[in-house]
XYZ file of C-alpha atoms in Angstrom:
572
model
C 43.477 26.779 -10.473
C 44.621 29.739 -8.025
C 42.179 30.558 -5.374
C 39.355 33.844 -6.676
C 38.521 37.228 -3.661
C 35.052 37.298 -3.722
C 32.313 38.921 -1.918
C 29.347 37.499 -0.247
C 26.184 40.052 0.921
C 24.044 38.441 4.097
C 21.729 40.690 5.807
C 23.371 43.456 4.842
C 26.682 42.605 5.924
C 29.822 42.213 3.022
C 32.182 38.891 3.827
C 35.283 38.741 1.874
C 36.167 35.091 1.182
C 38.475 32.917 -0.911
C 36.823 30.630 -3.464
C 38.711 27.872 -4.337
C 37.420 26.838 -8.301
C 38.454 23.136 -7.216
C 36.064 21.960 -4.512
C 31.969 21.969 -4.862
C 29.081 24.033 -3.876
C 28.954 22.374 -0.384
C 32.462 23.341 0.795
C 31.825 26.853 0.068
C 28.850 26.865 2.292
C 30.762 25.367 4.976
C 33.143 28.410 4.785
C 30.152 31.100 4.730
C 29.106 28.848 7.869
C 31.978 29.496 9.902
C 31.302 33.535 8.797
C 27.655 33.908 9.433
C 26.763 30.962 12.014
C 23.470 30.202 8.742
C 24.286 26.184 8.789
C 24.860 24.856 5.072
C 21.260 23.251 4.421
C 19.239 26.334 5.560
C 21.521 28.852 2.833
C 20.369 29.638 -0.418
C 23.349 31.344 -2.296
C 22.263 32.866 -5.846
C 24.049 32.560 -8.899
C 23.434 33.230 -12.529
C 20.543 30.815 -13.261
C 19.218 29.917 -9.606
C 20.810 28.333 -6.822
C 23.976 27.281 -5.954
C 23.739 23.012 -5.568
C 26.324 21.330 -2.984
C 27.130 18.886 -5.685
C 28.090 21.693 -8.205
C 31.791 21.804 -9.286
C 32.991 26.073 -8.412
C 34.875 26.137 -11.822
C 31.870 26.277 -13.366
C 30.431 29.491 -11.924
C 32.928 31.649 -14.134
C 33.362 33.364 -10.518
C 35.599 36.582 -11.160
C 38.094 38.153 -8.506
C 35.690 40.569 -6.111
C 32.495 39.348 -8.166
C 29.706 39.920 -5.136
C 27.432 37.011 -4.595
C 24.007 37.048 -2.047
C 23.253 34.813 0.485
C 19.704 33.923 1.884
C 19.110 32.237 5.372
C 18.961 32.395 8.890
C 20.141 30.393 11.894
C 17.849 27.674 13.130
C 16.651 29.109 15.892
C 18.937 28.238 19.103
C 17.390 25.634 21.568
C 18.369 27.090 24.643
C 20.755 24.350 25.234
C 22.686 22.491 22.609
C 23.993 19.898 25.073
C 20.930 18.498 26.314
C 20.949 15.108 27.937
C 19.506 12.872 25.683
C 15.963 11.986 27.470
C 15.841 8.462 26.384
C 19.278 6.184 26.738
C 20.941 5.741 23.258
C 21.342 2.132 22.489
C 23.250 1.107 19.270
C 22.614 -1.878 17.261
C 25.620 -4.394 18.196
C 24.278 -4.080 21.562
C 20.564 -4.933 20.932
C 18.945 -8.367 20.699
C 17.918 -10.376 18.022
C 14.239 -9.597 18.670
C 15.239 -5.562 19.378
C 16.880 -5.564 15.760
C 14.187 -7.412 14.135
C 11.639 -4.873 15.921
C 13.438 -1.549 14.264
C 11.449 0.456 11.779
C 13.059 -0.796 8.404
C 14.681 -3.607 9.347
C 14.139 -6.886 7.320
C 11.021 -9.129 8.135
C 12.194 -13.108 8.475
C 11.542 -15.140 6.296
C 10.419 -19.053 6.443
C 12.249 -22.074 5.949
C 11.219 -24.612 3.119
C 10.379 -27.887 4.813
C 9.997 -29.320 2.155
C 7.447 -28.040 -0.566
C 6.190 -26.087 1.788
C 6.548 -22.384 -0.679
C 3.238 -22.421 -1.096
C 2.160 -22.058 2.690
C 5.730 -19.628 2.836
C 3.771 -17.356 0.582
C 0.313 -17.301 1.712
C 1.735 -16.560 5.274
C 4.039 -13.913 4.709
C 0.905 -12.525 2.088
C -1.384 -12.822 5.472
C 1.212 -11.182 7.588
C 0.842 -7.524 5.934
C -2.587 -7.248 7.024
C -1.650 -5.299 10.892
C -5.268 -5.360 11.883
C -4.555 -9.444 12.004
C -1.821 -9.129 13.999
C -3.067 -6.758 16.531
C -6.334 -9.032 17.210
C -3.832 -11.897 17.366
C -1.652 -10.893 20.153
C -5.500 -10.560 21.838
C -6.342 -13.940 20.996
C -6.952 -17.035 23.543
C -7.846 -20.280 22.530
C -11.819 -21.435 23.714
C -10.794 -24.659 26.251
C -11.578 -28.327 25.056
C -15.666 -29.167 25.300
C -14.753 -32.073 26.996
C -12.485 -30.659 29.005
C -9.327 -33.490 28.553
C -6.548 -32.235 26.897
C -4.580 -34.627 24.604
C -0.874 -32.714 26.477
C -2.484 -33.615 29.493
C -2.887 -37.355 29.168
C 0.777 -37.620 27.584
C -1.144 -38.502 23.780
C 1.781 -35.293 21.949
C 0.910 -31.660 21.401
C -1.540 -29.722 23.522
C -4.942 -28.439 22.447
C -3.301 -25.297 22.255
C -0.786 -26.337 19.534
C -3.179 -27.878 17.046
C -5.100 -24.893 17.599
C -4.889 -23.534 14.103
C -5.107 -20.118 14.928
C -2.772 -20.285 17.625
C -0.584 -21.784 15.848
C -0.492 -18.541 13.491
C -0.318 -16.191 16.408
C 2.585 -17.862 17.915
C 4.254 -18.052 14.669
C 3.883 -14.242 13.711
C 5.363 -13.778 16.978
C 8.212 -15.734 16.351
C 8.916 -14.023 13.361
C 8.481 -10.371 14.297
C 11.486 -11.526 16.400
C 14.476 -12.496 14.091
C 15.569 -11.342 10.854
C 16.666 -15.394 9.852
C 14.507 -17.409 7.758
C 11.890 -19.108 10.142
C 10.995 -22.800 10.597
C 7.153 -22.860 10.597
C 7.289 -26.707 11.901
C 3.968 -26.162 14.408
C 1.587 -23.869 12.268
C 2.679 -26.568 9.515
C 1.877 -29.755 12.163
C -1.162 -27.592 13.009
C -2.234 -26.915 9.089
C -1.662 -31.054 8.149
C -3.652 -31.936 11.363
C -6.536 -29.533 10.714
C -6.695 -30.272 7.210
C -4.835 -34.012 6.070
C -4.870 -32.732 2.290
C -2.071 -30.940 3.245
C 0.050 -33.781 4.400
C -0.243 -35.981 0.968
C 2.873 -37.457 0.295
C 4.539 -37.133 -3.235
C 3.909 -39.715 -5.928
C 7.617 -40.204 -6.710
C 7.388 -41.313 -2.625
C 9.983 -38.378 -1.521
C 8.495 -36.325 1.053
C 5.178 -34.555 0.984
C 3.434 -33.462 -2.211
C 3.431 -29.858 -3.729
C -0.421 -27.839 -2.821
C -2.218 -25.116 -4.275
C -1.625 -21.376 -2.374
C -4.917 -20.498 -3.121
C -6.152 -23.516 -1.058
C -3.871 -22.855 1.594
C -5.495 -19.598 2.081
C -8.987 -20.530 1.928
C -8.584 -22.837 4.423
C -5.965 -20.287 7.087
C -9.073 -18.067 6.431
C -11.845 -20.289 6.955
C -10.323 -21.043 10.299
C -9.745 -17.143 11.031
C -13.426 -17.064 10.244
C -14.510 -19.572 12.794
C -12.584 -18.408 15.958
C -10.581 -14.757 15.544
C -13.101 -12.942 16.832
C -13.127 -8.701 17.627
C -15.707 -5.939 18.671
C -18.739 -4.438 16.133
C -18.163 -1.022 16.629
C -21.512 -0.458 14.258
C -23.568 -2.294 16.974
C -23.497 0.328 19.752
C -21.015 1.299 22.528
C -17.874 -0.163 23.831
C -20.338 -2.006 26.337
C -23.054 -3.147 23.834
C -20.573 -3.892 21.178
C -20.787 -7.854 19.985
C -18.535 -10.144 18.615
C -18.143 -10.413 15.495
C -15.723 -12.376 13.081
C -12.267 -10.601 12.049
C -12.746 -11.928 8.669
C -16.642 -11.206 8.543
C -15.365 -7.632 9.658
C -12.364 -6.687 7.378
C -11.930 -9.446 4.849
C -15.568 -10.783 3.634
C -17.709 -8.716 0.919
C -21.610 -9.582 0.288
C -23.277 -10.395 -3.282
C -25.937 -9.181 -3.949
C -27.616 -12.118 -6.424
C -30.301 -13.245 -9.337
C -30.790 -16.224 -10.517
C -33.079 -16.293 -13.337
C -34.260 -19.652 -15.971
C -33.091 -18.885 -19.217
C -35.448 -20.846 -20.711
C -38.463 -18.786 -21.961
C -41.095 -20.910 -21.310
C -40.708 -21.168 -17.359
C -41.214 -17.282 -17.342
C -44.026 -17.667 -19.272
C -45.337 -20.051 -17.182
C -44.483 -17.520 -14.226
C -41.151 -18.931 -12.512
C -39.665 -15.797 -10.888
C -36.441 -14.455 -10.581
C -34.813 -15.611 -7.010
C -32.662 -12.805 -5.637
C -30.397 -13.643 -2.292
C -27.259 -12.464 -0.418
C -24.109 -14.490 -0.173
C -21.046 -13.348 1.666
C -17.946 -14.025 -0.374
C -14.247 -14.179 1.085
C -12.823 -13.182 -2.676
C -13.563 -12.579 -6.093
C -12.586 -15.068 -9.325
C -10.849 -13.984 -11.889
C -11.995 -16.601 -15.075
C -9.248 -16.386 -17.615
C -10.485 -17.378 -21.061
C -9.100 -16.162 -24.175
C -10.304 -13.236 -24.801
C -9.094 -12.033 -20.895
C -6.645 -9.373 -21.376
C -7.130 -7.507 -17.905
C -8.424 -8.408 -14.376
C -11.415 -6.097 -15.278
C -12.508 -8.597 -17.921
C -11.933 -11.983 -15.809
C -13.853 -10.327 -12.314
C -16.848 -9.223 -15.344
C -16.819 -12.856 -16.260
C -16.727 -14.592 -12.943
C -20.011 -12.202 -11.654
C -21.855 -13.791 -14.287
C -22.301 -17.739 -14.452
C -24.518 -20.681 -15.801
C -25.800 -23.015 -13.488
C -27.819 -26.295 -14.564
C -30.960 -27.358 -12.241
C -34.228 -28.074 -11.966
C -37.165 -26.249 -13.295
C -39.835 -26.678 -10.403
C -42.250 -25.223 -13.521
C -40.894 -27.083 -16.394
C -40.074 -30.402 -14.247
C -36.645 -30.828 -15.701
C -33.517 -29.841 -15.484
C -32.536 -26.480 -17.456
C -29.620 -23.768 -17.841
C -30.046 -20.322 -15.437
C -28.450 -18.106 -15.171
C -27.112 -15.807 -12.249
C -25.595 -12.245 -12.275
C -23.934 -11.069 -9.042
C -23.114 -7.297 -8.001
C -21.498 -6.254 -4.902
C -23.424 -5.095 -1.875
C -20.790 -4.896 0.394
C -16.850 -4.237 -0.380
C -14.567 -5.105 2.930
C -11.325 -3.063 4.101
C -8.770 -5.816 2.397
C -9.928 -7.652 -0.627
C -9.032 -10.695 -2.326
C -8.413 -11.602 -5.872
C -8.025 -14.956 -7.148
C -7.005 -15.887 -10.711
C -8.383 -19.015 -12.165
C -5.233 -20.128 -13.383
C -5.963 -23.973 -12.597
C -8.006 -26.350 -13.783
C -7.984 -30.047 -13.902
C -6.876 -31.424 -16.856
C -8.712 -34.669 -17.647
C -5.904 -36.326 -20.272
C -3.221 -35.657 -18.029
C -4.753 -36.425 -14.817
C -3.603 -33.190 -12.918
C -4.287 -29.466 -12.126
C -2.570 -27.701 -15.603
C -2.079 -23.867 -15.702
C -3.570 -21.375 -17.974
C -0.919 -19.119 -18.811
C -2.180 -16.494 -20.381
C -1.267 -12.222 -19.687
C -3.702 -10.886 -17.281
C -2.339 -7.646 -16.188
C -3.627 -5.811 -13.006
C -3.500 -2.674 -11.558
C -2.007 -1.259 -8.519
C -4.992 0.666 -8.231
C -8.280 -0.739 -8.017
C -11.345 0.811 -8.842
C -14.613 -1.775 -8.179
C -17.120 1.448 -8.493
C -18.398 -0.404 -11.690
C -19.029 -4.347 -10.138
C -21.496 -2.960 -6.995
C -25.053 -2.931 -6.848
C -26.674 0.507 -7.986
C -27.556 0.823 -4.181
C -23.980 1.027 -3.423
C -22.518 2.618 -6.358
C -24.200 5.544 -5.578
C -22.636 6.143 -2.256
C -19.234 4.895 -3.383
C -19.314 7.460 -7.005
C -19.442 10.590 -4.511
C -16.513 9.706 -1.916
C -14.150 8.459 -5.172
C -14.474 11.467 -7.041
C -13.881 14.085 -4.208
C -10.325 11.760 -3.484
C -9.269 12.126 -6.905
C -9.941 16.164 -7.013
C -8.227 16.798 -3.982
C -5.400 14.560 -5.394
C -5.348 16.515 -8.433
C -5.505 19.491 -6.204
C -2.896 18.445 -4.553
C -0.855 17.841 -7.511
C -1.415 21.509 -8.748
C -1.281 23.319 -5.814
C 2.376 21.639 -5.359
C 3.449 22.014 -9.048
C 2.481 25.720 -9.244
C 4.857 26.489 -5.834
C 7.641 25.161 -7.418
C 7.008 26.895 -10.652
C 6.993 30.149 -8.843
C 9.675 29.591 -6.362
C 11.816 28.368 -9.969
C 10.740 31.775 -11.491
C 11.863 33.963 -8.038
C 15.170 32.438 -7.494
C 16.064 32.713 -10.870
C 15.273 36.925 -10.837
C 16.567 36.919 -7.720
C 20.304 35.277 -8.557
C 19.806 37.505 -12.336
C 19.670 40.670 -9.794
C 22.571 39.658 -7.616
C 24.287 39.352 -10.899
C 23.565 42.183 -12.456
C 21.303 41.149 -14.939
C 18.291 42.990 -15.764
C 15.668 42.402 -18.173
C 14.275 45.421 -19.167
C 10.984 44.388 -20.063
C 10.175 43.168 -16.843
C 11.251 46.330 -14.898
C 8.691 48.742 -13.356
C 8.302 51.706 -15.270
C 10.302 54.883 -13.335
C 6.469 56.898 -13.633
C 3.725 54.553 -14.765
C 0.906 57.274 -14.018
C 2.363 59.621 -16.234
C 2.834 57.300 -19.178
C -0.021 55.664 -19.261
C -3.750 56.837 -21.080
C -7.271 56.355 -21.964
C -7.951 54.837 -18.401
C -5.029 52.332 -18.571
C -4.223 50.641 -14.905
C -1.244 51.841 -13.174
C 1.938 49.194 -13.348
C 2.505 47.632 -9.853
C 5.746 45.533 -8.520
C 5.631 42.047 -9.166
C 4.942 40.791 -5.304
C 5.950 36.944 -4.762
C 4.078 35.099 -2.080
C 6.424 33.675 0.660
C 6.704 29.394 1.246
C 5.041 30.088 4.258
C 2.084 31.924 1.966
C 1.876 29.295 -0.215
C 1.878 26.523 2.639
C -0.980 28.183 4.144
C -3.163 28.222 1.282
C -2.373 25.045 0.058
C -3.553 23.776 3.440
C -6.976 26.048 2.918
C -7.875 24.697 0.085
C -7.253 21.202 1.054
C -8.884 21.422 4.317
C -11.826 22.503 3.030
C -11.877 19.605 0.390
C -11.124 16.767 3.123
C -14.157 18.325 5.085
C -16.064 18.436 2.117
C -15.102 14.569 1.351
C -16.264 13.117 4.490
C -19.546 15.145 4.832
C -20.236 12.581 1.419
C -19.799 9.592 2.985
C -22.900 7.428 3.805
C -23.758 7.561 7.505
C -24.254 3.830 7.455
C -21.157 3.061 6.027
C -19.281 5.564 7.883
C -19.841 3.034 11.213
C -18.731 0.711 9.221
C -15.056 0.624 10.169
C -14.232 -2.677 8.747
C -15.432 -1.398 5.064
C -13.873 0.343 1.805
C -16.210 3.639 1.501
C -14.560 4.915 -2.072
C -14.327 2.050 -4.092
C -10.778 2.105 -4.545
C -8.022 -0.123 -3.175
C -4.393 -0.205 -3.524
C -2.578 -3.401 -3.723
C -0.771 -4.371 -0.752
C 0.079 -7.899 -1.735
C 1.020 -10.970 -4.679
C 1.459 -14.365 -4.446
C 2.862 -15.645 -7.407
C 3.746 -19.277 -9.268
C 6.080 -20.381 -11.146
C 5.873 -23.261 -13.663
C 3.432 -25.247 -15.545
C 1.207 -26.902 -13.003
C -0.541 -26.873 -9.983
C 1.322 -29.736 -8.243
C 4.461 -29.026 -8.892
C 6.046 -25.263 -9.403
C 7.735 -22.657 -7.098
C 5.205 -20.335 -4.945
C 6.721 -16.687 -3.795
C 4.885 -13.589 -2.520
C 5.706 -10.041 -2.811
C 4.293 -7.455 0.218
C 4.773 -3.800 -0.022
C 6.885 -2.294 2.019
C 4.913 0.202 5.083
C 6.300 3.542 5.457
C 8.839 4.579 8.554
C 6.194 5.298 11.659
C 7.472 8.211 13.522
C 7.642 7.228 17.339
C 6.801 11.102 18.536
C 3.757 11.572 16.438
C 2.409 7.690 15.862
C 2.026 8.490 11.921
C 3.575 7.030 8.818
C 5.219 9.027 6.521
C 5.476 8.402 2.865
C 5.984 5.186 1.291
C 8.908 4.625 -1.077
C 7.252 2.024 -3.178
C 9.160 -0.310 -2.709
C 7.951 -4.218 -1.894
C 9.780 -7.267 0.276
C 9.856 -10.170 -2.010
C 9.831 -13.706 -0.170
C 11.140 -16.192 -1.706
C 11.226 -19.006 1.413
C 13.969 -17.642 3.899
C 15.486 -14.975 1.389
C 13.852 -11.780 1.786
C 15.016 -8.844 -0.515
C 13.648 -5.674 -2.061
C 12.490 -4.495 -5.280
C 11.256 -1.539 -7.089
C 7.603 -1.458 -7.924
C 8.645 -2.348 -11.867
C 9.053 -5.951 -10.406
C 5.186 -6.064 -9.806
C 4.320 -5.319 -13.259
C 6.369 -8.013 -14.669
C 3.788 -10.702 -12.574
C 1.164 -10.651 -14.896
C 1.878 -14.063 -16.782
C 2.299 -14.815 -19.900
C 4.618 -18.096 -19.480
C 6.327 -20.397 -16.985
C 7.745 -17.786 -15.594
C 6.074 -15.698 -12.127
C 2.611 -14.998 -12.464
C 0.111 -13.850 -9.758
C -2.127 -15.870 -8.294
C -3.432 -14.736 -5.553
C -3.722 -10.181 -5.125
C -4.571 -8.727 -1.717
C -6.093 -5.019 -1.921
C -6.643 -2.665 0.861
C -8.862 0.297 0.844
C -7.027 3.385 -0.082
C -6.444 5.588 3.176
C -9.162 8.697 3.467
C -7.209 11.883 4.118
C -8.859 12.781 7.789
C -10.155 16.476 8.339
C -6.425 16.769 11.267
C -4.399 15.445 8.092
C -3.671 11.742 8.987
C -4.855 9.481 6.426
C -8.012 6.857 7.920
């Protein structure tokens, strides 16, 4: 195709150029950049039905020799110096280390060596390692010395006091990790792990290596020991100075039943045997899959509500009560286990319930708490999803009417004019009986629409955390809306307990801007560990994890409390 005049109008200036029908949008604003100094992403050149795209193929416009087109844009504005000394010394990636490549926003985390059915403690590690609250008060942590003071490195007798420490062991090994992006040997939390807890160093039955564990026990027990000695600062207890210790898990990981145990049997209430009512702490809720479980609603319903067989102190036997839990207190990051295994009495092992239990990756618990609770949670959750919604609109309605004023505005530039939506020449004079004079169209600006936008939602974020509960405000370590977003799976593969593949799937944090501190938007996408291979998937992957077969189902689901949109606009 020969090359077509045209015409471009800027700012009231005409530039003749040649449009050449074979390249794409993006060349020609390259040429009007050498013209008017506006730099290709900050022009908006109108054609017949909106904007010109840098993808779009020139042939297409139907451009005609000396056909005028406009152009809208300005210069960024100049920064007094566009050959600045960069202030901090550019280093490029063949020249970093291991551990400076490993540390760069978006690289890949490391994964961890199988030593030998070890997938299950792989997952339940790399699960643990997405909570950053845990790996903050890690780095802090030091070891309490022996009570006898003799230390077994000391007197020659293998690893120190500090190595069998299990929750050194973890520190160490985080560390280890967040410095590579090769698949990690986790040979002394594993020593650690088998020495702490001998379960875990059973040897198979076939007499080749060690046995195949449960995650889910793996987990209780890395936790129990988190529990014991990982210890941080009760904000809720006073300040800085007054402030006591208090567990990590106790503080961010651990929820509180509220519980009744009542006789089911009639006659001990008759015979006045009371209700008991306590407070348990829990470190995660059950799922119980049975078969009419369709949803992780249904098996967490189930599992708050059990029969227990003891003795009647009234009746002076043994009968069936029963006791209903609700929960009193929800923590930042909560656990979800699904029953899947149970022991299997003809076969002599753990067997696997396969059955679909689909899960969200939004959690609401409003519905499991106390009433107590509920009705401080109900408040908080519903003002998040208005100003969501809000949010939504607000955003969906500026792109409407930016769709609607580019489109007039490239109809204008080419000549076309829709009569019934031009002003009438004299309005007064045409119209009667009291009708109101016909006004110009006005279109608010981006920078209009930005402003409100940020109004409106201001006013709702303000208006959110004036609702939340003083009490549970101090509460730092606490989920105050009753939602939580899932953060991370362990899954299984196969048939049974003891044997099987164990994998884990963490979503992936958003880029944190070194300038500001803040995250911006995730992408949705998750890491999923599979031993030392590390790659990513789309969120679709998750969905597929909800059983049904042999295949990957999840075991083991970590929540975290969805992030409250602060009053200064960085989500809590």
């Amino acid at each position: 195709m020969s090359i077509i005049p045209v015409t471009v109008k800027h700012q009231g200036k005409k530039y003749d150029i040649e449009l050449d029908p074979t390249s794409t949008g993006e060349v020609f604003k390259f040429q009007l950049y050498s013209l008017t100094g506006v730099e290709p992403e900050r022009q908006k050149i109108l054609v017949k039905g909106g904007q010109l795209k840098d993808d779009t193929e020139l042939s297409k416009l139907g451009a005609k020799p000396g056909q005028t087109f406009m152009m809208l844009g300005t210069p960024a504005p100049a920064s007094g110096n566009d050959l600045d000394r960069p202030k901090e010394k550019i280093k490029f990636m063949e020249d970093m280390t291991e551990a400076e490549q490993a540390q760069q926003e978006g690289a890949t985390p490391a994964g961890l060596q199988n030593l030998g059915n070890t997938c299950y403690l792989n997952s339940t590690l790399q699960t643990l390692r997405s909570v950053p609250e845990l790996q903050q008060e890690l780095l802090k942590y030091t070891p309490a010395p022996p009570t006898t003071g003799i230390s077994l490195g000391n007197l020659g007798l293998g690893a120190s006091s500090s190595a069998l420490d299990l929750t050194s062991s973890l520190r160490d090994l985080y560390k280890q990790m967040s410095e590579t992006q090769e698949g990690f040997p986790p040979l002394l939390f594993l020593s650690a792990l088998r020495n702490r807890y001998p379960q875990f160093a059973q040897r198979s039955k076939t007499g080749h290596g060690y046995a195949q564990q449960d995650a889910e026990e793996a987990w209780s027990q890395i936790i129990s020991q988190l529990r014991q000695n990982l210890k941080v600062k009760d904000a809720a207890t006073g300040s800085s100075s007054e402030q006591k210790d208090i567990s990590f898990v106790d503080k961010y990981m651990a929820g509180r039943f509220a519980s009744t145990l009542e006789c089911d049997d009639q006659s001990a209430r008759d015979m006045g045997e009371e209700a008991v009512r306590s407070e348990d702490p829990f470190l995660k809720l059950d799922c119980h899959i049975s078969g009419t479980t369709n949803h992780l609603r249904d098996g967490i319903l189930a599992a708050l509500e059990e029969k227990i067989e003891k003795r009647s102190a009234v009746l002076d036997r043994d009968v069936m009560y029963t006791k209903k839990s609700r929960i009193a207190r929800l923590p930042k990051y909560l656990t979800v286990h699904f029953v899947r295994f149970f022991w299997k009495r003809e076969a002599q092992k753990k067997a696997k319930i396969m059955r679909k239990v689909t899960f969200p990756h939004e959690l609401d618990v409003v519905e499991f708490c106390t009433d107590e609770l509920r009705s401080t949670l109900i408040p908080v959750r519903d003002k998040v999803r208005e100003i969501r919604k809000e949010v939504e609109d607000v955003e969906r309605t500026r792109k409407r009417q930016k769709r609607i004023h580019d489109k007039e505005e490239a109809d204008k530039a080419a000549g076309i004019t829709d009569s019934a939506s031009e002003p009438k020449k004299d309005s007064k004079a045409s119209t009667s009986g009291g009708d109101a004079e016909m006004t110009d169209v006005s279109y608010k600006t981006d920078a209009e629409i930005e402003a409100e936008k940020a109004a409106s939602i201001l006013a709702a974020k303000k208006e959110l955390h004036a609702l939340i509960n003083p009490d549970l405000a101090e509460d730092d370590g606490a989920n105050k809306s009753g939602l939580y977003e899932l953060r991370g799976v362990v899954t299984h593969q196969g048939a049974s307990a003891d044997s099987g593949h164990y994998t884990s799937y963490v979503k992936k944090q958003a880029i944190l801007d070194p300038k500001t501190g803040e995250r911006g938007e995730e992408d949705g996408k998750w890491w999923w560990f599979n031993d030392d291979k590390v790659s990513e998937v789309d969120s679709d992957k998750i969905d597929t994890l909800s059983g049904g077969g042999e295949s990957h189902s999840a075991l083991i689901l970590l929540y975290r409390a969805i992030s409250l949109p602060s009053v200064d606009g960085v989500d809590e």
